[in-house]
mmCIF file of C-alpha atoms and ligand atoms in Angstrom:
data_model
loop_
_atom_site.group_PDB
_atom_site.id
_atom_site.type_symbol
_atom_site.label_atom_id
_atom_site.label_comp_id
_atom_site.label_asym_id
_atom_site.label_seq_id
_atom_site.Cartn_x
_atom_site.Cartn_y
_atom_site.Cartn_z
ATOM 1 C CA MET A 1 87.416 -58.609 -11.175
ATOM 2 C CA ILE A 2 91.014 -59.163 -9.644
ATOM 3 C CA GLU A 3 89.451 -61.378 -7.045
ATOM 4 C CA ASN A 4 88.850 -64.011 -9.684
ATOM 5 C CA VAL A 5 92.487 -64.810 -10.087
ATOM 6 C CA LEU A 6 92.948 -65.001 -6.392
ATOM 7 C CA GLU A 7 92.552 -67.900 -3.795
ATOM 8 C CA ASN A 8 92.372 -68.181 -0.042
ATOM 9 C CA VAL A 9 95.010 -70.634 1.504
ATOM 10 C CA LYS A 10 95.619 -71.997 5.125
ATOM 11 C CA CYS A 11 99.017 -71.899 6.681
ATOM 12 C CA ILE A 12 101.498 -74.499 5.244
ATOM 13 C CA ASN A 13 103.203 -74.797 8.296
ATOM 14 C CA CYS A 14 100.349 -75.834 10.961
ATOM 15 C CA SER A 15 97.146 -75.561 8.751
ATOM 16 C CA SER A 16 95.514 -73.033 10.799
ATOM 17 C CA ASP A 17 93.464 -70.427 9.188
ATOM 18 C CA ASN A 18 93.652 -68.242 12.218
ATOM 19 C CA TYR A 19 95.724 -65.178 11.338
ATOM 20 C CA LYS A 20 96.409 -61.357 11.697
ATOM 21 C CA ILE A 21 96.831 -59.046 8.838
ATOM 22 C CA VAL A 22 100.414 -57.485 8.592
ATOM 23 C CA PHE A 23 99.767 -55.488 5.239
ATOM 24 C CA ASN A 24 96.534 -54.926 3.547
ATOM 25 C CA SER A 25 96.102 -55.634 -0.018
ATOM 26 C CA ASP A 26 96.161 -52.860 -2.584
ATOM 27 C CA TYR A 27 94.996 -53.749 -6.146
ATOM 28 C CA SER A 28 93.929 -50.101 -6.919
ATOM 29 C CA ASN A 29 96.581 -49.683 -9.736
ATOM 30 C CA PHE A 30 95.040 -52.539 -11.591
ATOM 31 C CA LYS A 31 91.860 -52.037 -13.590
ATOM 32 C CA THR A 32 91.731 -55.391 -15.173
ATOM 33 C CA GLU A 33 92.738 -59.038 -14.443
ATOM 34 C CA GLU A 34 95.188 -58.966 -17.587
ATOM 35 C CA ASP A 35 96.673 -55.724 -16.144
ATOM 36 C CA PHE A 36 97.340 -57.543 -12.852
ATOM 37 C CA LEU A 37 98.834 -60.679 -14.579
ATOM 38 C CA LYS A 38 101.202 -58.670 -16.813
ATOM 39 C CA VAL A 39 103.154 -57.659 -13.866
ATOM 40 C CA TYR A 40 103.118 -61.072 -12.347
ATOM 41 C CA SER A 41 106.278 -62.843 -13.280
ATOM 42 C CA SER A 42 109.277 -64.461 -11.357
ATOM 43 C CA SER A 43 111.900 -61.930 -11.671
ATOM 44 C CA SER A 44 109.449 -58.820 -11.342
ATOM 45 C CA ASP A 45 110.524 -55.748 -9.470
ATOM 46 C CA GLN A 46 106.956 -54.981 -8.464
ATOM 47 C CA VAL A 47 106.140 -54.356 -4.992
ATOM 48 C CA LEU A 48 103.828 -56.064 -2.859
ATOM 49 C CA TYR A 49 100.013 -55.835 -3.763
ATOM 50 C CA ASP A 50 98.674 -58.735 -1.953
ATOM 51 C CA GLN A 51 97.600 -58.897 1.786
ATOM 52 C CA LEU A 52 100.365 -60.333 4.060
ATOM 53 C CA VAL A 53 99.245 -62.302 7.028
ATOM 54 C CA LYS A 54 100.821 -64.085 10.075
ATOM 55 C CA CYS A 55 99.511 -67.200 11.601
ATOM 56 C CA ASN A 56 98.299 -66.882 14.920
ATOM 57 C CA LYS A 57 99.549 -70.270 15.839
ATOM 58 C CA CYS A 58 102.771 -70.674 14.376
ATOM 59 C CA ASP A 59 103.926 -67.201 13.511
ATOM 60 C CA LEU A 60 104.530 -68.037 9.654
ATOM 61 C CA SER A 61 103.984 -65.080 7.332
ATOM 62 C CA TYR A 62 102.339 -65.782 4.118
ATOM 63 C CA LEU A 63 100.126 -64.071 1.163
ATOM 64 C CA ASN A 64 96.505 -64.763 1.582
ATOM 65 C CA PRO A 65 94.545 -64.589 -0.330
ATOM 66 C CA ARG A 66 97.039 -64.987 -3.437
ATOM 67 C CA VAL A 67 97.234 -65.699 -7.105
ATOM 68 C CA LYS A 68 95.722 -68.965 -8.067
ATOM 69 C CA GLU A 69 98.340 -71.813 -8.323
ATOM 70 C CA ASP A 70 97.945 -72.587 -12.070
ATOM 71 C CA ILE A 71 98.460 -68.977 -12.872
ATOM 72 C CA ILE A 72 101.564 -68.880 -10.811
ATOM 73 C CA MET A 73 102.912 -71.968 -12.719
ATOM 74 C CA GLU A 74 102.016 -70.676 -16.088
ATOM 75 C CA SER A 75 103.835 -67.332 -15.466
ATOM 76 C CA TYR A 76 106.918 -69.132 -14.314
ATOM 77 C CA SER A 77 107.063 -71.542 -17.339
ATOM 78 C CA SER A 78 106.681 -68.697 -19.712
ATOM 79 C CA ALA A 79 109.124 -66.188 -18.203
ATOM 80 C CA GLU A 80 111.982 -64.629 -20.227
ATOM 81 C CA ASP A 81 114.625 -62.352 -18.829
ATOM 82 C CA ASP A 82 117.726 -61.291 -20.598
ATOM 83 C CA THR A 83 118.652 -58.667 -18.135
ATOM 84 C CA PHE A 84 118.399 -61.180 -15.389
ATOM 85 C CA PHE A 85 120.794 -63.523 -17.382
ATOM 86 C CA SER A 86 123.245 -60.819 -18.025
ATOM 87 C CA GLN A 87 124.043 -60.989 -14.400
ATOM 88 C CA ASN A 88 125.111 -64.570 -14.466
ATOM 89 C CA PRO A 89 129.050 -64.076 -14.497
ATOM 90 C CA GLN A 90 128.633 -62.258 -10.985
ATOM 91 C CA ARG A 91 126.075 -64.781 -9.741
ATOM 92 C CA ILE A 92 128.673 -67.719 -10.833
ATOM 93 C CA ARG A 93 131.416 -65.989 -8.676
ATOM 94 C CA THR A 94 129.283 -65.646 -5.745
ATOM 95 C CA PHE A 95 127.935 -69.366 -5.902
ATOM 96 C CA SER A 96 131.358 -70.415 -6.334
ATOM 97 C CA LYS A 97 132.677 -68.722 -3.196
ATOM 98 C CA SER A 98 129.497 -69.709 -1.190
ATOM 99 C CA LEU A 99 129.664 -73.437 -2.280
ATOM 100 C CA LYS A 100 133.511 -73.780 -1.502
ATOM 101 C CA LYS A 101 132.547 -72.407 2.056
ATOM 102 C CA ILE A 102 129.681 -74.804 2.347
ATOM 103 C CA ILE A 103 131.504 -77.792 1.387
ATOM 104 C CA SER A 104 134.475 -77.210 3.545
ATOM 105 C CA LYS A 105 132.323 -76.569 6.681
ATOM 106 C CA ASN A 106 130.484 -79.764 5.813
ATOM 107 C CA ASN A 107 133.700 -81.953 4.930
ATOM 108 C CA ILE A 108 132.502 -82.569 1.518
ATOM 109 C CA THR A 109 135.227 -82.878 -1.222
ATOM 110 C CA ALA A 110 134.264 -82.191 -4.838
ATOM 111 C CA SER A 111 134.581 -84.909 -7.421
ATOM 112 C CA LYS A 112 132.713 -86.364 -10.265
ATOM 113 C CA ASP A 113 131.177 -89.083 -8.356
ATOM 114 C CA LYS A 114 129.617 -86.411 -6.045
ATOM 115 C CA LYS A 115 126.151 -85.354 -7.250
ATOM 116 C CA VAL A 116 124.606 -82.031 -6.936
ATOM 117 C CA LEU A 117 120.888 -81.118 -7.819
ATOM 118 C CA ASP A 118 119.620 -77.470 -8.063
ATOM 119 C CA ILE A 119 115.973 -76.974 -8.162
ATOM 120 C CA GLY A 120 114.871 -73.710 -9.673
ATOM 121 C CA CYS A 121 118.351 -73.126 -10.997
ATOM 122 C CA ALA A 122 116.899 -70.193 -13.233
ATOM 123 C CA GLY A 123 120.046 -69.343 -15.766
ATOM 124 C CA ALA A 124 122.071 -72.100 -14.305
ATOM 125 C CA ALA A 125 124.556 -70.097 -12.573
ATOM 126 C CA PHE A 126 124.855 -72.281 -9.480
ATOM 127 C CA PRO A 127 125.124 -75.710 -11.701
ATOM 128 C CA LYS A 128 127.739 -73.703 -13.766
ATOM 129 C CA ALA A 129 129.618 -72.986 -10.351
ATOM 130 C CA ALA A 130 129.197 -76.422 -8.919
ATOM 131 C CA ASN A 131 130.198 -78.010 -12.197
ATOM 132 C CA ASP A 132 133.508 -75.992 -12.260
ATOM 133 C CA LEU A 133 134.167 -77.000 -8.764
ATOM 134 C CA GLY A 134 134.180 -80.603 -9.980
ATOM 135 C CA PHE A 135 130.852 -81.809 -9.091
ATOM 136 C CA THR A 136 128.459 -83.729 -11.500
ATOM 137 C CA VAL A 137 125.377 -81.524 -11.671
ATOM 138 C CA THR A 138 121.768 -81.479 -12.475
ATOM 139 C CA GLY A 139 119.611 -78.400 -12.724
ATOM 140 C CA ILE A 140 115.855 -77.884 -12.939
ATOM 141 C CA GLU A 141 113.944 -74.911 -13.921
ATOM 142 C CA PRO A 142 110.358 -74.210 -14.743
ATOM 143 C CA ALA A 143 111.011 -71.153 -17.063
ATOM 144 C CA LYS A 144 111.569 -72.822 -20.372
ATOM 145 C CA TRP A 145 113.401 -69.942 -21.871
ATOM 146 C CA LEU A 146 115.962 -69.855 -18.906
ATOM 147 C CA ALA A 147 116.309 -73.716 -18.830
ATOM 148 C CA ASN A 148 117.328 -73.712 -22.569
ATOM 149 C CA LYS A 149 119.554 -70.760 -22.190
ATOM 150 C CA GLY A 150 121.456 -72.212 -19.247
ATOM 151 C CA ARG A 151 121.742 -75.642 -21.100
ATOM 152 C CA GLU A 152 123.171 -74.129 -24.272
ATOM 153 C CA THR A 153 125.395 -71.536 -22.688
ATOM 154 C CA TYR A 154 127.162 -73.963 -20.268
ATOM 155 C CA LYS A 155 126.460 -77.414 -21.931
ATOM 156 C CA LEU A 156 125.041 -78.779 -18.624
ATOM 157 C CA ASP A 157 122.184 -81.280 -17.696
ATOM 158 C CA ILE A 158 119.584 -78.659 -17.248
ATOM 159 C CA ARG A 159 115.942 -79.884 -17.277
ATOM 160 C CA PRO A 160 112.624 -77.977 -17.877
ATOM 161 C CA GLY A 161 109.976 -78.097 -15.271
ATOM 162 C CA ILE A 162 109.619 -78.797 -11.561
ATOM 163 C CA LEU A 163 111.294 -81.481 -9.300
ATOM 164 C CA LEU A 164 107.992 -83.482 -9.267
ATOM 165 C CA ASP A 165 108.196 -83.971 -13.218
ATOM 166 C CA HIS A 166 111.476 -85.802 -12.863
ATOM 167 C CA HIS A 167 111.983 -89.242 -11.423
ATOM 168 C CA PHE A 168 115.388 -89.738 -9.704
ATOM 169 C CA ASP A 169 116.429 -92.871 -7.758
ATOM 170 C CA ASP A 170 116.372 -92.881 -4.047
ATOM 171 C CA LYS A 171 119.413 -91.505 -2.389
ATOM 172 C CA THR A 172 120.954 -90.195 -5.469
ATOM 173 C CA PHE A 173 122.275 -86.709 -4.381
ATOM 174 C CA ASP A 174 124.953 -85.524 -1.946
ATOM 175 C CA ILE A 175 123.792 -81.868 -2.134
ATOM 176 C CA VAL A 176 120.383 -80.523 -3.086
ATOM 177 C CA THR A 177 119.904 -76.900 -3.371
ATOM 178 C CA LEU A 178 116.942 -74.435 -3.233
ATOM 179 C CA TRP A 179 118.304 -70.855 -4.004
ATOM 180 C CA ASP A 180 115.618 -68.337 -3.423
ATOM 181 C CA VAL A 181 113.052 -70.862 -4.422
ATOM 182 C CA ILE A 182 111.091 -72.215 -1.264
ATOM 183 C CA GLU A 183 109.109 -68.911 -1.062
ATOM 184 C CA HIS A 184 107.873 -69.268 -4.653
ATOM 185 C CA ILE A 185 106.702 -72.896 -4.319
ATOM 186 C CA THR A 186 102.811 -72.817 -3.974
ATOM 187 C CA ASP A 187 103.009 -76.209 -1.640
ATOM 188 C CA PRO A 188 106.839 -76.692 -0.737
ATOM 189 C CA ALA A 189 105.843 -80.005 1.318
ATOM 190 C CA GLN A 190 105.646 -82.397 -1.871
ATOM 191 C CA THR A 191 108.904 -80.899 -3.154
ATOM 192 C CA ILE A 192 110.688 -81.414 0.540
ATOM 193 C CA ILE A 193 109.354 -84.917 0.899
ATOM 194 C CA GLU A 194 110.805 -85.725 -2.535
ATOM 195 C CA ILE A 195 114.291 -84.091 -1.676
ATOM 196 C CA LYS A 196 114.348 -86.265 1.374
ATOM 197 C CA ARG A 197 113.856 -89.471 -0.854
ATOM 198 C CA ILE A 198 116.543 -88.404 -3.385
ATOM 199 C CA LEU A 199 119.135 -87.155 -0.842
ATOM 200 C CA LYS A 200 121.883 -89.414 0.403
ATOM 201 C CA ASP A 201 121.703 -90.299 4.162
ATOM 202 C CA ASP A 202 124.799 -88.241 4.703
ATOM 203 C CA GLY A 203 124.003 -85.544 2.162
ATOM 204 C CA ILE A 204 123.191 -81.825 2.814
ATOM 205 C CA PHE A 205 120.043 -79.817 2.137
ATOM 206 C CA VAL A 206 120.815 -76.204 1.232
ATOM 207 C CA VAL A 207 117.941 -73.472 1.361
ATOM 208 C CA ASN A 208 118.554 -69.950 0.770
ATOM 209 C CA TYR A 209 115.502 -67.646 1.459
ATOM 210 C CA PRO A 210 114.565 -63.954 2.476
ATOM 211 C CA ASP A 211 114.212 -63.808 6.126
ATOM 212 C CA ILE A 212 111.647 -61.285 7.661
ATOM 213 C CA ASP A 213 113.587 -61.298 10.972
ATOM 214 C CA THR A 214 116.553 -59.476 9.865
ATOM 215 C CA TRP A 215 117.597 -55.821 10.225
ATOM 216 C CA PRO A 216 117.063 -54.905 6.632
ATOM 217 C CA CYS A 217 113.580 -56.153 6.699
ATOM 218 C CA LYS A 218 112.793 -54.325 9.913
ATOM 219 C CA LEU A 219 114.420 -51.341 8.758
ATOM 220 C CA LEU A 220 112.756 -50.990 5.268
ATOM 221 C CA GLY A 221 109.292 -52.152 6.352
ATOM 222 C CA LYS A 222 107.073 -52.389 3.358
ATOM 223 C CA LYS A 223 109.950 -51.070 0.934
ATOM 224 C CA TRP A 224 111.962 -54.175 1.774
ATOM 225 C CA PRO A 225 112.876 -55.647 -1.772
ATOM 226 C CA PHE A 226 111.716 -59.218 -1.022
ATOM 227 C CA TYR A 227 108.226 -58.268 -0.307
ATOM 228 C CA LEU A 228 106.856 -59.290 -3.606
ATOM 229 C CA SER A 229 103.684 -60.773 -4.805
ATOM 230 C CA VAL A 230 105.633 -63.842 -6.121
ATOM 231 C CA HIS A 231 107.069 -64.389 -2.727
ATOM 232 C CA LEU A 232 104.260 -66.598 -1.125
ATOM 233 C CA PHE A 233 105.852 -67.221 2.279
ATOM 234 C CA TYR A 234 108.126 -65.266 4.567
ATOM 235 C CA PHE A 235 110.265 -67.542 7.089
ATOM 236 C CA THR A 236 112.159 -66.759 10.056
ATOM 237 C CA PRO A 237 114.867 -68.862 11.751
ATOM 238 C CA LYS A 238 112.223 -70.307 13.987
ATOM 239 C CA THR A 239 109.705 -70.971 11.194
ATOM 240 C CA ILE A 240 112.171 -72.412 8.613
ATOM 241 C CA ARG A 241 113.376 -74.775 11.572
ATOM 242 C CA GLU A 242 109.880 -75.940 12.468
ATOM 243 C CA TYR A 243 108.832 -76.220 8.689
ATOM 244 C CA LEU A 244 111.862 -78.360 7.554
ATOM 245 C CA ASN A 245 111.653 -80.294 10.974
ATOM 246 C CA LYS A 246 108.238 -81.439 9.860
ATOM 247 C CA PHE A 247 109.805 -83.521 7.084
ATOM 248 C CA ASP A 248 112.398 -84.983 9.373
ATOM 249 C CA PHE A 249 115.166 -82.398 8.401
ATOM 250 C CA LYS A 250 117.403 -81.060 11.085
ATOM 251 C CA VAL A 251 118.596 -77.453 10.623
ATOM 252 C CA GLU A 252 122.285 -77.254 11.497
ATOM 253 C CA THR A 253 123.085 -73.824 10.570
ATOM 254 C CA ILE A 254 121.333 -70.625 9.826
ATOM 255 C CA SER A 255 123.647 -67.619 8.594
ATOM 256 C CA PRO A 256 123.361 -64.457 6.654
ATOM 257 C CA TYR A 257 124.145 -64.642 2.938
ATOM 258 C CA TYR A 258 125.952 -61.899 0.963
ATOM 259 C CA GLN A 259 125.155 -61.645 -2.668
ATOM 260 C CA THR A 260 127.452 -59.826 -5.358
ATOM 261 C CA LEU A 261 126.136 -58.425 -8.463
ATOM 262 C CA GLU A 262 127.199 -55.434 -10.720
ATOM 263 C CA LEU A 263 126.781 -52.061 -8.981
ATOM 264 C CA GLY A 264 124.685 -50.676 -12.026
ATOM 265 C CA TYR A 265 122.368 -53.561 -11.963
ATOM 266 C CA VAL A 266 121.836 -53.331 -7.935
ATOM 267 C CA LEU A 267 121.101 -49.702 -8.339
ATOM 268 C CA LYS A 268 118.756 -50.220 -10.947
ATOM 269 C CA ARG A 269 116.799 -52.557 -8.822
ATOM 270 C CA ALA A 270 117.051 -50.143 -5.838
ATOM 271 C CA GLU A 271 115.531 -47.362 -8.010
ATOM 272 C CA SER A 272 112.178 -49.248 -8.151
ATOM 273 C CA TYR A 273 112.010 -48.712 -4.387
ATOM 274 C CA PHE A 274 113.594 -45.610 -3.758
ATOM 275 C CA GLY A 275 113.813 -43.145 -6.703
ATOM 276 C CA PHE A 276 116.751 -41.216 -5.429
ATOM 277 C CA PHE A 277 119.015 -44.158 -6.280
ATOM 278 C CA LYS A 278 118.514 -42.981 -9.964
ATOM 279 C CA TYR A 279 120.909 -40.061 -9.511
ATOM 280 C CA PHE A 280 123.390 -42.281 -7.806
ATOM 281 C CA ARG A 281 123.171 -44.867 -10.671
ATOM 282 C CA LYS A 282 123.728 -41.955 -13.489
ATOM 283 C CA ALA A 283 126.669 -40.813 -11.419
ATOM 284 C CA VAL A 284 128.174 -44.340 -11.338
ATOM 285 C CA GLU A 285 127.501 -44.847 -14.955
ATOM 286 C CA LEU A 286 129.248 -41.444 -15.880
ATOM 287 C CA LEU A 287 132.277 -42.820 -13.832
ATOM 288 C CA ARG A 288 131.963 -46.054 -15.564
ATOM 289 C CA LEU A 289 131.779 -47.858 -12.410
ATOM 290 C CA ASP A 290 128.511 -49.683 -13.214
ATOM 291 C CA LYS A 291 130.286 -53.080 -13.873
ATOM 292 C CA LEU A 292 132.023 -53.004 -10.490
ATOM 293 C CA PRO A 293 130.941 -55.943 -8.436
ATOM 294 C CA CYS A 294 128.797 -54.922 -5.322
ATOM 295 C CA THR A 295 128.389 -57.107 -2.385
ATOM 296 C CA TYR A 296 125.300 -56.408 -0.470
ATOM 297 C CA TYR A 297 123.017 -58.027 2.300
ATOM 298 C CA ILE A 298 119.390 -57.374 2.467
ATOM 299 C CA GLY A 299 118.380 -60.204 4.485
ATOM 300 C CA GLN A 300 119.058 -63.372 2.376
ATOM 301 C CA THR A 301 119.610 -66.355 4.919
ATOM 302 C CA LEU A 302 121.333 -69.652 4.336
ATOM 303 C CA VAL A 303 120.087 -72.832 5.838
ATOM 304 C CA ILE A 304 122.176 -76.045 5.991
ATOM 305 C CA ALA A 305 120.023 -79.216 6.831
ATOM 306 C CA ARG A 306 120.282 -82.890 7.174
ATOM 307 C CA LYS A 307 118.232 -85.812 7.125
ATOM 308 C CA LYS A 308 117.455 -86.822 10.870
HETATM 309 ZN ZN1 LIG B 1 100.587 -71.731 10.974
#
């Protein structure tokens, strides 16, 4: 029974368990628990099977019930993904551009005595970009395979595990980042409290998340690519502001985030949602345009917050 691997949760923002259902769950494709867990991995293209609810008290959307926490953690630590890693050159370019913008807007100058921490750094694309700009960088990644691959490829300080496994001194970092990570953490509270402790008083906290209050989400409905079984929370500018505020972070800016990856890869991902992209991708491959950089926006949102 698939129900055996699920658990009920309350709203992480206001602790209420009073909600309305946005999407019903659909586990009809899965005959066994094993079937279900097989598709459950952090870089999975699988659409949302779980029930999505919206809190009646604070409007936060979240999966409920959802896969049990220990199963989620195990699936992350054992994830391996070569296709994902192959896109790193494009990711590094995007991160480099974004980081330059972020530091110039926030009057930060890159130097070796400025420390950056990237939590959930995947294949270390952001640590690589930050290192190349002149920062001293540490990355943390639960997927052991990705952490090793990132460390060996770029010779950087990339540590396996989650933030709470590592003990950093108070006020160590100038910049702490969570790129597409907050929606994966089963209870982000402990992580955010720890970030506040290790961030310098004038440091910035960068959070990038998929926003359900954006036009791509509204337009695509349940076919929005960020509706995934591994995305446990669906923030909006209102709910992310409220949530970070609870931990004494003040949100300074919220803006759309444009991502650049290779056209062939973007179309291949799009194919799992809309079959007709297959023909487009084949044409692009014939024309040898599949390696072309493709900049797209599907609702990723960038938050800059500071300690109050
Ligand atoms: Zn709530």
